[in-house]
Coordinates of C-alpha atoms in Angstrom, one line a residue:
M1 CA 0.1 0.2 0.0
N2 CA 3.2 2.5 0.3
H3 CA 3.3 2.7 -3.1
I4 CA -0.1 3.6 -4.3
R5 CA -1.1 7.2 -4.5
N6 CA -4.5 8.2 -5.5
F7 CA -5.0 11.9 -6.9
C8 CA -7.7 14.3 -8.4
I9 CA -7.1 17.2 -10.6
I10 CA -9.3 20.4 -9.6
A11 CA -9.6 23.5 -11.1
H12 CA -11.6 26.5 -13.0
I13 CA -13.4 26.0 -15.8
D14 CA -10.6 25.9 -19.1
H15 CA -7.8 26.2 -17.1
G16 CA -5.8 22.6 -18.9
K17 CA -6.8 20.1 -16.6
S18 CA -7.6 17.2 -19.3
T19 CA -4.7 18.3 -21.5
L20 CA -2.1 18.2 -18.4
A21 CA -3.5 14.8 -17.5
D22 CA -2.7 13.4 -21.2
R23 CA 0.7 14.4 -20.4
L24 CA 0.8 12.9 -17.5
L25 CA -0.6 9.7 -19.1
E26 CA 1.7 9.7 -22.1
T27 CA 4.9 10.2 -19.9
T28 CA 3.8 7.4 -17.8
Q29 CA 3.4 5.3 -21.2
T30 CA -0.2 4.2 -19.6
I31 CA -1.1 5.3 -23.2
A32 CA 0.5 5.8 -26.3
G33 CA -0.1 5.0 -30.5
K34 CA -3.0 5.3 -31.8
D35 CA -4.3 5.8 -28.4
L36 CA -3.0 9.1 -27.9
Q37 CA -5.1 11.8 -29.0
A38 CA -6.3 15.1 -27.3
Q39 CA -7.8 15.1 -24.2
V40 CA -8.3 10.9 -23.9
L41 CA -10.3 11.1 -20.8
D42 CA -12.9 12.6 -22.4
N43 CA -14.7 10.1 -24.2
M44 CA -18.3 11.3 -24.5
D45 CA -18.7 13.2 -28.0
L46 CA -20.6 15.7 -26.2
E47 CA -17.6 16.7 -23.9
R48 CA -15.4 16.9 -27.2
E49 CA -17.3 19.2 -29.1
R50 CA -18.0 21.6 -26.3
G51 CA -14.6 21.4 -24.9
I52 CA -15.7 20.7 -21.5
T53 CA -15.2 18.0 -19.1
I54 CA -18.9 16.7 -17.9
K55 CA -17.9 13.4 -15.7
S56 CA -15.3 12.7 -13.7
H57 CA -12.5 10.2 -15.1
A58 CA -10.6 7.5 -13.3
I59 CA -7.5 5.6 -14.8
Q60 CA -4.4 4.0 -13.4
M61 CA -1.0 4.8 -14.1
D62 CA 2.6 3.3 -13.3
H63 CA 5.3 5.2 -12.4
V64 CA 8.8 4.0 -11.5
H65 CA 10.4 6.4 -9.3
R66 CA 14.1 6.1 -7.9
G67 CA 14.0 2.2 -8.4
N68 CA 10.3 1.7 -7.0
H69 CA 7.2 1.0 -8.8
Y70 CA 4.5 3.3 -7.7
I71 CA 0.6 2.6 -9.2
L72 CA -1.0 6.4 -9.5
N73 CA -4.6 6.4 -9.5
L74 CA -6.0 9.3 -11.4
I75 CA -9.4 11.0 -11.4
D76 CA -9.9 14.0 -13.9
T77 CA -12.7 16.2 -12.7
P78 CA -15.0 18.9 -14.3
G79 CA -14.4 22.4 -14.1
H80 CA -17.9 23.8 -14.3
V81 CA -20.0 25.1 -11.0
D82 CA -22.7 22.5 -12.2
F83 CA -20.7 19.7 -12.0
S84 CA -19.1 20.4 -8.7
Y85 CA -21.0 17.1 -7.6
E86 CA -18.6 15.2 -9.2
V87 CA -15.7 16.7 -7.8
S88 CA -16.8 16.3 -4.3
R89 CA -17.2 12.5 -5.3
S90 CA -13.4 12.4 -6.5
I91 CA -12.3 14.5 -4.0
A92 CA -13.9 11.7 -1.5
A93 CA -11.7 8.7 -3.0
C94 CA -8.5 10.8 -2.9
E95 CA -5.7 11.6 -0.6
G96 CA -4.5 14.1 -2.6
A97 CA -4.9 16.9 -5.4
L98 CA -3.4 18.7 -8.2
L99 CA -4.7 22.2 -7.8
I100 CA -4.0 23.7 -11.4
V101 CA -4.0 27.4 -11.9
D102 CA -3.9 28.9 -15.7
A103 CA -0.8 31.4 -15.9
T104 CA -2.2 33.8 -18.2
Q105 CA -5.9 34.0 -16.0
G106 CA -4.9 33.8 -12.1
I107 CA -6.8 32.3 -9.6
Q108 CA -11.1 32.2 -10.7
A109 CA -13.9 31.4 -8.4
Q110 CA -14.4 28.0 -9.3
T111 CA -10.2 27.3 -8.3
I112 CA -11.3 28.4 -4.5
S113 CA -14.5 26.7 -4.1
N114 CA -12.6 23.6 -4.7
L115 CA -10.0 24.0 -2.9
Y116 CA -12.1 24.8 0.1
M117 CA -13.7 21.3 -0.6
A118 CA -10.6 19.4 -1.3
I119 CA -9.1 21.0 2.5
E120 CA -12.4 20.1 3.9
H121 CA -11.4 16.3 3.3
D122 CA -7.9 17.0 4.7
L123 CA -6.2 16.4 0.9
T124 CA -2.5 17.0 0.4
I125 CA -2.7 20.0 -2.1
I126 CA 0.1 20.1 -4.9
P127 CA -0.1 24.1 -6.7
V128 CA 0.3 24.0 -10.1
M129 CA 0.5 26.6 -12.7
N130 CA -0.5 25.7 -16.4
K131 CA -0.2 27.2 -19.6
M132 CA 3.9 28.6 -19.0
D133 CA 4.7 28.3 -22.8
M134 CA 1.9 31.4 -23.5
D135 CA 2.9 34.6 -24.5
S136 CA 0.7 36.3 -22.1
A137 CA 1.8 34.1 -18.9
M138 CA 2.1 36.2 -16.0
P139 CA 4.0 33.6 -13.7
D140 CA 5.0 36.0 -10.8
E141 CA 1.8 37.8 -10.6
V142 CA -0.4 34.5 -10.1
E143 CA 2.4 33.2 -8.1
D144 CA 2.2 35.9 -5.5
Q145 CA -2.0 34.8 -5.8
I146 CA -1.5 31.3 -4.9
V147 CA 0.9 32.1 -2.1
E148 CA -1.5 34.6 -0.6
L149 CA -4.4 31.7 -1.1
L150 CA -2.6 28.4 0.1
G151 CA 0.2 30.0 2.3
C152 CA 2.4 27.8 1.0
K153 CA 6.3 28.3 -0.1
R154 CA 6.9 29.5 -3.7
E155 CA 9.2 26.7 -4.4
E156 CA 6.4 24.6 -3.9
I157 CA 4.2 25.8 -6.6
I158 CA 5.3 23.7 -10.2
R159 CA 5.7 25.5 -13.2
A160 CA 4.0 23.6 -16.1
S161 CA 2.7 23.3 -19.2
G162 CA 0.0 20.7 -20.8
K163 CA 1.1 21.1 -24.4
T164 CA 4.7 21.2 -24.3
G165 CA 4.8 18.7 -21.4
L166 CA 7.2 21.2 -18.8
G167 CA 7.1 20.7 -15.4
V168 CA 5.7 17.1 -15.9
D169 CA 8.4 14.8 -14.2
E170 CA 8.4 17.4 -11.2
I171 CA 4.5 16.9 -10.9
L172 CA 4.9 13.1 -10.8
E173 CA 7.7 13.5 -8.4
A174 CA 5.8 15.9 -6.2
I175 CA 2.7 13.1 -6.3
V176 CA 4.9 10.2 -5.1
E177 CA 6.8 12.2 -2.0
R178 CA 4.5 14.7 -0.8
I179 CA 0.7 12.9 -1.5
S180 CA 0.8 10.2 1.8
P181 CA -0.4 6.5 0.9
P182 CA -3.8 5.2 1.3
I183 CA -4.6 4.3 5.0
G184 CA -6.4 0.9 5.7
D185 CA -5.8 -2.6 6.6
P186 CA -6.2 -5.5 4.0
E187 CA -7.0 -8.0 6.5
A188 CA -9.7 -6.2 8.3
P189 CA -13.4 -6.7 6.9
L190 CA -13.9 -5.6 2.9
Q191 CA -15.0 -1.8 2.8
C192 CA -15.3 -0.3 -0.4
L193 CA -16.9 3.2 -1.3
I194 CA -18.9 3.3 -4.5
F195 CA -17.7 6.9 -6.0
D196 CA -19.3 6.5 -9.6
S197 CA -21.4 3.6 -11.8
V198 CA -22.1 3.3 -15.4
F199 CA -24.3 0.9 -17.8
N200 CA -23.5 -1.2 -20.1
S201 CA -26.2 -2.8 -22.1
F202 CA -24.2 -6.2 -22.4
R203 CA -22.7 -6.6 -19.2
G204 CA -25.2 -4.7 -17.0
I205 CA -24.4 -2.4 -14.5
I206 CA -20.4 -1.8 -13.5
A207 CA -19.2 0.3 -10.3
Y208 CA -16.7 2.2 -9.7
F209 CA -15.4 1.8 -6.5
K210 CA -12.0 2.5 -3.9
I211 CA -11.2 -0.2 -1.3
V212 CA -10.7 1.4 2.3
N213 CA -10.2 -2.3 4.1
G214 CA -10.0 -5.6 3.4
T215 CA -9.1 -7.5 0.3
I216 CA -12.1 -8.6 -2.5
H217 CA -11.6 -11.9 -4.6
K218 CA -13.0 -12.6 -8.2
G219 CA -16.2 -14.6 -7.3
D220 CA -16.6 -13.6 -3.8
W221 CA -20.2 -13.1 -2.4
V222 CA -20.8 -9.3 -1.4
K223 CA -23.4 -7.3 -0.1
F224 CA -24.2 -3.7 -1.2
V225 CA -25.3 -2.3 2.5
N226 CA -27.2 0.6 1.6
T227 CA -29.9 -1.6 -0.8
E228 CA -29.2 -4.7 1.2
K229 CA -28.9 -7.0 -1.8
E230 CA -26.0 -9.8 -2.3
Y231 CA -24.4 -10.7 -5.4
E232 CA -21.2 -12.7 -6.8
A233 CA -18.2 -10.8 -8.0
D234 CA -18.5 -12.4 -11.3
E235 CA -15.5 -9.9 -12.4
I236 CA -13.2 -7.1 -10.6
G237 CA -10.6 -5.0 -11.8
V238 CA -8.7 -1.9 -12.3
L239 CA -9.6 1.4 -14.3
K240 CA -6.6 1.2 -17.3
L241 CA -7.7 3.1 -20.6
T242 CA -9.9 0.2 -21.0
M243 CA -11.6 -2.2 -18.0
S244 CA -8.1 -4.4 -17.4
P245 CA -9.7 -7.6 -15.1
R246 CA -7.6 -8.8 -11.8
D247 CA -7.9 -11.9 -9.4
I248 CA -7.6 -9.9 -6.5
L249 CA -7.7 -6.0 -5.3
S250 CA -7.3 -5.0 -1.7
A251 CA -7.0 -1.8 0.7
G252 CA -6.2 1.1 -1.1
D253 CA -6.9 0.0 -4.6
V254 CA -9.4 1.9 -7.2
G255 CA -11.4 -0.8 -9.4
Y256 CA -14.6 -1.9 -10.9
I257 CA -16.8 -4.5 -10.1
I258 CA -19.1 -6.3 -12.6
S259 CA -22.1 -8.5 -11.1
G260 CA -24.7 -8.9 -13.2
I261 CA -26.9 -6.3 -11.6
K262 CA -30.2 -5.0 -14.0
T263 CA -31.9 -2.9 -12.2
S264 CA -30.6 0.8 -11.6
K265 CA -32.0 1.0 -8.2
E266 CA -29.6 -1.3 -6.8
V267 CA -26.8 0.8 -7.1
K268 CA -26.5 3.6 -5.1
V269 CA -23.4 6.2 -5.6
G270 CA -21.7 6.3 -2.2
D271 CA -22.6 2.8 -0.4
T272 CA -20.8 0.4 0.6
I273 CA -19.6 -2.4 -0.4
T274 CA -18.7 -6.0 2.1
H275 CA -18.3 -9.5 2.5
V276 CA -21.4 -11.5 3.1
K277 CA -19.8 -13.8 5.5
R278 CA -17.8 -11.5 7.1
P279 CA -19.3 -7.8 6.9
C280 CA -17.8 -4.4 8.2
A281 CA -19.3 -3.0 11.2
N282 CA -20.1 0.2 9.9
I283 CA -20.6 2.2 6.5
I284 CA -17.9 4.6 5.3
A285 CA -19.2 8.3 5.9
G286 CA -18.1 11.2 4.2
F287 CA -21.1 11.5 1.1
E288 CA -23.6 14.3 1.1
E289 CA -26.8 14.1 -0.5
V290 CA -27.1 16.1 -3.7
K291 CA -29.1 19.1 -3.5
P292 CA -30.7 20.2 -6.8
M293 CA -31.2 24.1 -7.6
V294 CA -33.2 23.9 -10.6
F295 CA -36.4 21.9 -11.4
A296 CA -37.9 21.4 -14.7
G297 CA -40.4 19.3 -16.2
V298 CA -38.8 16.7 -18.8
Y299 CA -41.8 15.3 -20.9
P300 CA -41.9 13.0 -24.1
I301 CA -43.1 14.4 -27.0
D302 CA -45.3 11.5 -28.1
T303 CA -46.9 10.3 -25.0
D304 CA -46.6 6.6 -25.6
E305 CA -43.0 6.8 -24.8
F306 CA -43.5 7.0 -21.1
E307 CA -41.6 4.5 -19.9
E308 CA -38.9 4.1 -22.2
L309 CA -38.3 8.1 -21.1
R310 CA -38.2 6.3 -17.3
S311 CA -35.9 3.7 -18.1
S312 CA -33.3 6.2 -20.1
I313 CA -33.3 8.6 -17.1
E314 CA -33.0 6.0 -14.8
K315 CA -29.7 4.8 -16.9
L316 CA -28.5 8.0 -17.2
Q317 CA -29.0 8.7 -12.9
L318 CA -26.3 5.7 -13.0
N319 CA -23.2 7.4 -14.9
D320 CA -24.8 11.2 -13.6
A321 CA -25.8 10.7 -9.7
S322 CA -27.0 14.6 -9.4
L323 CA -29.9 13.9 -11.5
T324 CA -33.0 13.5 -9.5
F325 CA -36.8 12.8 -11.1
E326 CA -40.3 12.0 -10.0
P327 CA -43.5 11.2 -12.2
E328 CA -45.6 14.3 -12.6
S329 CA -48.3 15.2 -15.1
S330 CA -49.5 18.3 -17.1
L331 CA -52.7 18.8 -18.6
A332 CA -50.9 20.7 -21.6
L333 CA -48.3 17.8 -22.0
G334 CA -49.4 14.6 -20.4
F335 CA -47.2 12.3 -18.3
G336 CA -43.6 12.9 -17.6
F337 CA -41.0 13.4 -14.8
R338 CA -40.5 16.5 -12.7
C339 CA -36.1 16.7 -12.6
G340 CA -33.7 18.0 -10.4
F341 CA -30.9 19.6 -12.0
L342 CA -27.9 21.5 -10.4
G343 CA -28.1 24.2 -12.9
L344 CA -29.1 25.7 -16.5
L345 CA -25.8 24.0 -18.3
H346 CA -26.5 20.6 -16.6
M347 CA -30.5 20.6 -17.5
E348 CA -29.2 21.2 -21.1
I349 CA -26.6 18.4 -21.4
I350 CA -29.0 15.9 -19.8
Q351 CA -31.5 16.7 -22.8
E352 CA -28.7 16.4 -24.9
R353 CA -27.4 13.1 -23.6
L354 CA -30.9 12.0 -23.9
D355 CA -31.5 12.8 -27.3
R356 CA -28.3 11.1 -28.4
E357 CA -27.5 8.4 -26.0
F358 CA -31.3 7.1 -25.7
D359 CA -32.9 8.5 -29.1
M360 CA -35.2 10.5 -26.9
N361 CA -36.9 13.3 -28.1
V362 CA -38.0 15.4 -24.6
I363 CA -40.0 18.7 -24.5
T364 CA -38.6 20.7 -21.4
T365 CA -40.7 22.9 -19.8
V366 CA -39.6 26.6 -18.1
P367 CA -37.0 25.4 -15.2
N368 CA -37.9 26.7 -11.5
V369 CA -36.5 26.8 -8.2
S370 CA -37.9 24.9 -5.3
Y371 CA -39.8 27.4 -2.5
R372 CA -41.3 27.0 0.6
V373 CA -44.9 27.7 1.5
H374 CA -46.2 28.4 4.5
T375 CA -49.7 27.8 5.0
K376 CA -52.0 29.5 7.9
Q377 CA -52.9 26.3 9.3
G378 CA -49.1 26.4 10.0
A379 CA -48.2 23.8 7.6
T380 CA -44.6 24.2 5.3
I381 CA -44.7 22.9 2.0
D382 CA -41.7 22.5 -0.5
V383 CA -43.2 23.8 -3.9
H384 CA -41.1 22.9 -7.3
N385 CA -43.7 23.7 -9.8
P386 CA -46.0 26.7 -9.9
S387 CA -49.0 24.4 -10.2
G388 CA -48.5 22.7 -7.1
L389 CA -49.3 26.1 -5.3
P390 CA -52.1 26.0 -3.1
E391 CA -55.1 28.5 -3.3
P392 CA -53.8 32.0 -2.4
T393 CA -56.6 32.7 0.1
S394 CA -54.5 30.0 2.4
I395 CA -51.2 31.1 2.3
D396 CA -49.2 32.9 4.6
F397 CA -46.3 33.8 3.6
I398 CA -43.7 31.9 0.9
E399 CA -40.0 31.9 1.4
E400 CA -37.9 31.7 -1.5
P401 CA -34.2 30.4 -1.3
Y402 CA -31.3 32.7 -1.6
I403 CA -27.7 32.1 -2.7
R404 CA -24.4 33.4 -1.4
A405 CA -22.5 34.2 -4.6
S406 CA -18.9 35.2 -5.2
V407 CA -17.7 36.6 -8.3
I408 CA -14.3 37.5 -9.1
T409 CA -13.8 40.0 -11.9
K410 CA -11.5 42.7 -12.9
T411 CA -11.5 46.1 -11.6
D412 CA -12.3 47.7 -14.6
F413 CA -15.8 45.7 -15.1
L414 CA -16.7 46.1 -11.1
G415 CA -19.3 49.0 -11.9
A416 CA -21.3 47.5 -14.7
I417 CA -21.3 43.7 -12.6
M418 CA -22.3 45.2 -9.7
T419 CA -25.8 47.0 -11.5
L420 CA -25.9 43.3 -13.4
C421 CA -26.4 41.6 -9.3
L422 CA -28.2 44.5 -8.0
G423 CA -30.8 44.8 -10.7
K424 CA -31.3 41.1 -9.9
R425 CA -32.4 41.7 -6.3
G426 CA -28.6 41.0 -5.2
I427 CA -27.7 42.5 -1.6
L428 CA -23.8 43.2 -2.1
L429 CA -22.2 42.0 1.3
K430 CA -18.2 43.0 0.8
Q431 CA -15.7 43.4 -2.2
D432 CA -12.0 42.0 -1.7
F433 CA -9.3 43.3 -3.9
I434 CA -7.5 40.5 -4.4
S435 CA -4.4 42.1 -6.5
S436 CA -4.4 45.7 -8.0
N437 CA -6.7 44.8 -11.1
R438 CA -8.5 41.9 -9.5
V439 CA -11.7 42.1 -6.9
E440 CA -14.0 39.3 -5.6
I441 CA -17.5 40.4 -5.0
I442 CA -19.5 38.8 -2.7
F443 CA -23.5 38.8 -2.9
D444 CA -27.2 37.6 -1.5
M445 CA -28.8 36.8 -4.2
P446 CA -32.6 34.9 -5.1
L447 CA -31.9 31.5 -7.0
G448 CA -35.0 32.3 -9.2
E449 CA -32.9 35.4 -10.8
I450 CA -30.0 33.8 -11.7
V451 CA -31.8 30.6 -13.0
F452 CA -32.4 32.3 -16.8
D453 CA -29.7 34.6 -17.9
F454 CA -27.3 35.5 -15.3
Y455 CA -24.4 33.7 -16.4
D456 CA -24.6 35.0 -20.1
K457 CA -25.2 37.9 -19.0
L458 CA -22.0 38.4 -16.4
K459 CA -19.9 36.5 -19.0
S460 CA -20.9 39.4 -22.3
I461 CA -20.5 42.5 -19.6
S462 CA -17.0 41.0 -18.0
K463 CA -15.7 40.1 -21.7
G464 CA -15.6 36.8 -20.6
Y465 CA -13.1 38.0 -17.7
A466 CA -15.7 37.1 -14.7
S467 CA -15.7 34.0 -12.7
F468 CA -18.7 32.9 -10.6
D469 CA -19.7 30.6 -8.1
Y470 CA -22.3 30.2 -5.6
H471 CA -24.0 27.7 -2.8
L472 CA -27.1 27.6 -1.3
H473 CA -27.2 29.9 1.7
D474 CA -31.1 30.0 3.3
Y475 CA -34.4 30.6 2.4
R476 CA -36.3 34.3 3.1
E477 CA -39.4 35.5 2.7
S478 CA -40.6 37.3 -0.6
N479 CA -43.1 38.8 -2.2
L480 CA -44.0 36.5 -5.0
A481 CA -46.8 36.1 -7.4
K482 CA -47.8 33.1 -9.5
L483 CA -48.1 34.1 -13.2
D484 CA -49.9 32.3 -15.3
I485 CA -50.1 32.1 -19.2
L486 CA -53.8 31.5 -20.6
L487 CA -54.5 30.7 -24.5
N488 CA -57.8 31.4 -25.4
G489 CA -58.8 31.7 -21.9
E490 CA -57.1 28.2 -21.0
P491 CA -54.1 28.1 -18.4
V492 CA -50.7 26.4 -20.4
D493 CA -49.5 25.0 -16.6
A494 CA -46.2 24.1 -18.3
L495 CA -45.3 27.8 -19.0
S496 CA -46.6 29.5 -15.7
S497 CA -43.7 30.5 -13.2
L498 CA -43.7 31.9 -9.8
T499 CA -41.7 35.2 -9.9
H500 CA -41.1 38.5 -7.5
V501 CA -44.1 41.0 -8.1
D502 CA -42.1 43.9 -9.1
N503 CA -41.0 41.7 -12.0
A504 CA -44.1 40.1 -12.9
Y505 CA -45.7 42.9 -15.4
S506 CA -42.7 43.2 -17.3
L507 CA -42.3 39.3 -18.0
G508 CA -45.8 38.9 -18.2
R509 CA -45.6 41.2 -21.3
R510 CA -42.7 40.3 -22.7
M511 CA -43.6 36.5 -22.6
C512 CA -46.9 37.3 -24.4
E513 CA -45.3 39.2 -27.3
K514 CA -42.8 36.4 -27.8
L515 CA -45.5 33.6 -28.1
K516 CA -47.1 35.7 -30.5
E517 CA -44.2 35.4 -32.9
L518 CA -44.0 31.4 -32.3
I519 CA -47.5 30.0 -32.4
P520 CA -48.9 29.6 -35.5
R521 CA -51.8 31.3 -36.8
Q522 CA -55.3 29.4 -36.7
Q523 CA -58.1 29.6 -38.6
F524 CA -59.5 31.8 -36.1
D525 CA -58.6 34.6 -33.5
I526 CA -56.1 33.5 -30.5
A527 CA -56.1 35.4 -27.2
I528 CA -52.6 35.3 -25.4
Q529 CA -53.3 36.7 -21.8
A530 CA -50.9 36.7 -19.0
A531 CA -52.6 37.0 -15.9
I532 CA -51.9 37.1 -12.1
G533 CA -54.9 35.0 -10.0
A534 CA -58.1 36.8 -12.0
K535 CA -56.2 39.6 -13.4
I536 CA -54.9 39.9 -16.7
I537 CA -51.7 42.0 -16.9
A538 CA -50.8 41.6 -20.9
R539 CA -52.5 40.6 -24.0
E540 CA -51.4 40.5 -27.1
T541 CA -53.8 38.7 -30.4
I542 CA -53.0 36.3 -33.0
K543 CA -55.0 37.3 -35.8
A544 CA -56.9 34.5 -37.7
V545 CA -56.2 33.5 -41.4
R546 CA -59.1 34.7 -43.4
K547 CA -60.4 33.4 -46.6
D548 CA -61.6 36.5 -48.7
V549 CA -65.3 35.6 -48.9
T550 CA -66.5 38.8 -51.0
A551 CA -63.8 38.2 -53.7
K552 CA -67.2 36.8 -55.8
C553 CA -69.5 39.9 -54.9
Y554 CA -68.5 42.6 -57.5
G555 CA -71.4 45.2 -57.1
G556 CA -74.9 44.5 -56.2
D557 CA -76.4 45.7 -52.9
I558 CA -74.1 45.9 -49.9
S559 CA -76.1 43.5 -47.8
R560 CA -74.9 40.5 -50.3
K561 CA -71.4 41.0 -48.6
R562 CA -72.7 41.4 -45.5
K563 CA -74.3 37.9 -45.4
L564 CA -71.2 36.3 -46.4
L565 CA -69.3 38.3 -43.8
E566 CA -71.6 37.3 -41.1
K567 CA -71.7 33.4 -42.1
Q568 CA -67.8 33.6 -42.2
K569 CA -68.1 35.1 -38.6
K570 CA -70.4 32.3 -37.0
G571 CA -67.9 29.7 -38.3
K572 CA -65.1 31.2 -36.7
K573 CA -67.1 32.1 -33.7
K574 CA -68.1 28.0 -33.3
M575 CA -64.3 27.3 -34.5
K576 CA -62.7 29.1 -31.4
Q577 CA -65.1 27.2 -29.2
I578 CA -64.1 24.1 -30.3
G579 CA -60.6 24.6 -31.6
S580 CA -57.5 24.0 -29.2
V581 CA -54.0 25.7 -30.0
E582 CA -51.1 23.4 -30.1
V583 CA -47.9 25.2 -28.5
P584 CA -44.8 24.5 -30.4
Q585 CA -41.3 23.3 -28.6
K586 CA -39.8 26.2 -29.7
A587 CA -42.0 28.4 -27.7
F588 CA -41.0 26.4 -24.5
L589 CA -37.4 27.3 -25.2
A590 CA -37.8 30.7 -26.3
V591 CA -39.2 31.8 -22.9
L592 CA -35.8 31.0 -21.3
K593 CA -33.7 33.2 -23.7
L594 CA -36.0 36.7 -22.9
D595 CA -33.9 39.5 -22.8

């Protein structure tokens, strides 16, 4: 065990984690020849297209240092705030972390939040300054920032470049010498922590685990403590570029287990695996339950595909433990699921993966956050969906979730960013100058305000320089109103939203205008209305497509024309009573992107 090192790579988005991981794999000759490609661990098409890491990837490397042979287990993690749960799970399975900072950009918001997460788990931190080959690198300035943040010595910071391979040997040396080996007893009862799982249509569910104590052999009878199910370990092994079977794994090893599990509910990330004959006394702690931030309804376009959608989401949940879902129904869209996501990018990725991996076309409703409703009877209800709101007469007050947000930016954009945050009902708490031209601003803001387009606006105002990180802080009482959209007097529950009273009028008006552009004209007039309770606050009308019935009357008495027009009017009136209006999928998406 003294020759095993488990570590992960943490950094802000786009600071070069995956590229540096490529160089580590190349230097230790874990991959060579035709396998060698950029971002080799990002094996999803979506990750390569967008240039972001969505999933954490574990891989084992062999390294010889001063004549001794070492096993290095590396986990490459995502950088985006929406995938921070992946990072927290990876950190729980490691003893050390490479903290990567871009030499051209310096410390950003996600760098700080990932660092604090690693420090909470008592990980050894190795600071690495990446992209040293760039002309715009500012090594001395960034080094000052790292020293101030970590309180480490200057000589502990490794200067590296993922592109050229500079400093990779120093990093490998630091991993072996600075990170402590895993602590555990190979003779004790078996205790493994499941930190990830994937679904394979041929082999069933494959669980990835880290052995804390004990030893596991191929063919052992094992028990998953949380679900109390027992299985035979058909195959165990370690994670190289592909899965590499082994006959025995012991304490400190990171590997996988295949035991022919078919039902996704039987594997839970954070569960403990132990032997049936000699079980461990207690389960492994240190895994927090994920808290979804944003909720949206996901419905199949064809209502017959409801069961297919259920199995697709279950399989996806194995691969992405931060996705939560429960069944719900809507008048406009039929049966579907209420899904909880960590943010808007997460929601977009899930939608895209459902389409690509499972060939499921889905409609997603307007995202919203969860509110706490206090009734006059003294009960507290968690509401994830505006249609689940109790009657207005029985509500005492509503609380909405507030986040503590940290924005790091150049001082040039300070004014514009403050205006944006205050416009979103933010409360400025403090501002700290990290260096002469970089400032960190701390805000308390309602989560409901940042769900839509806050991140996009922040990036465009700051020309891409501002970085943003947040965590849920508390719930506060707010003056909220339920905004309904009516089509010909019928409410469309998928478009209703809870919003602050001050924003309700402008939001209602903008939604009506947008829907007027997107809903195709029918044979009858369509009234689009926005309402709060019984009060209509905005209206647009889509005019009917009309045939010119008077074309054949040329001359003669006016009553001939009037008779034809009256007949047409009656027909339109009858149509309006029985006609229904289809809302296109574009309309649901456009509501998210209202300016």
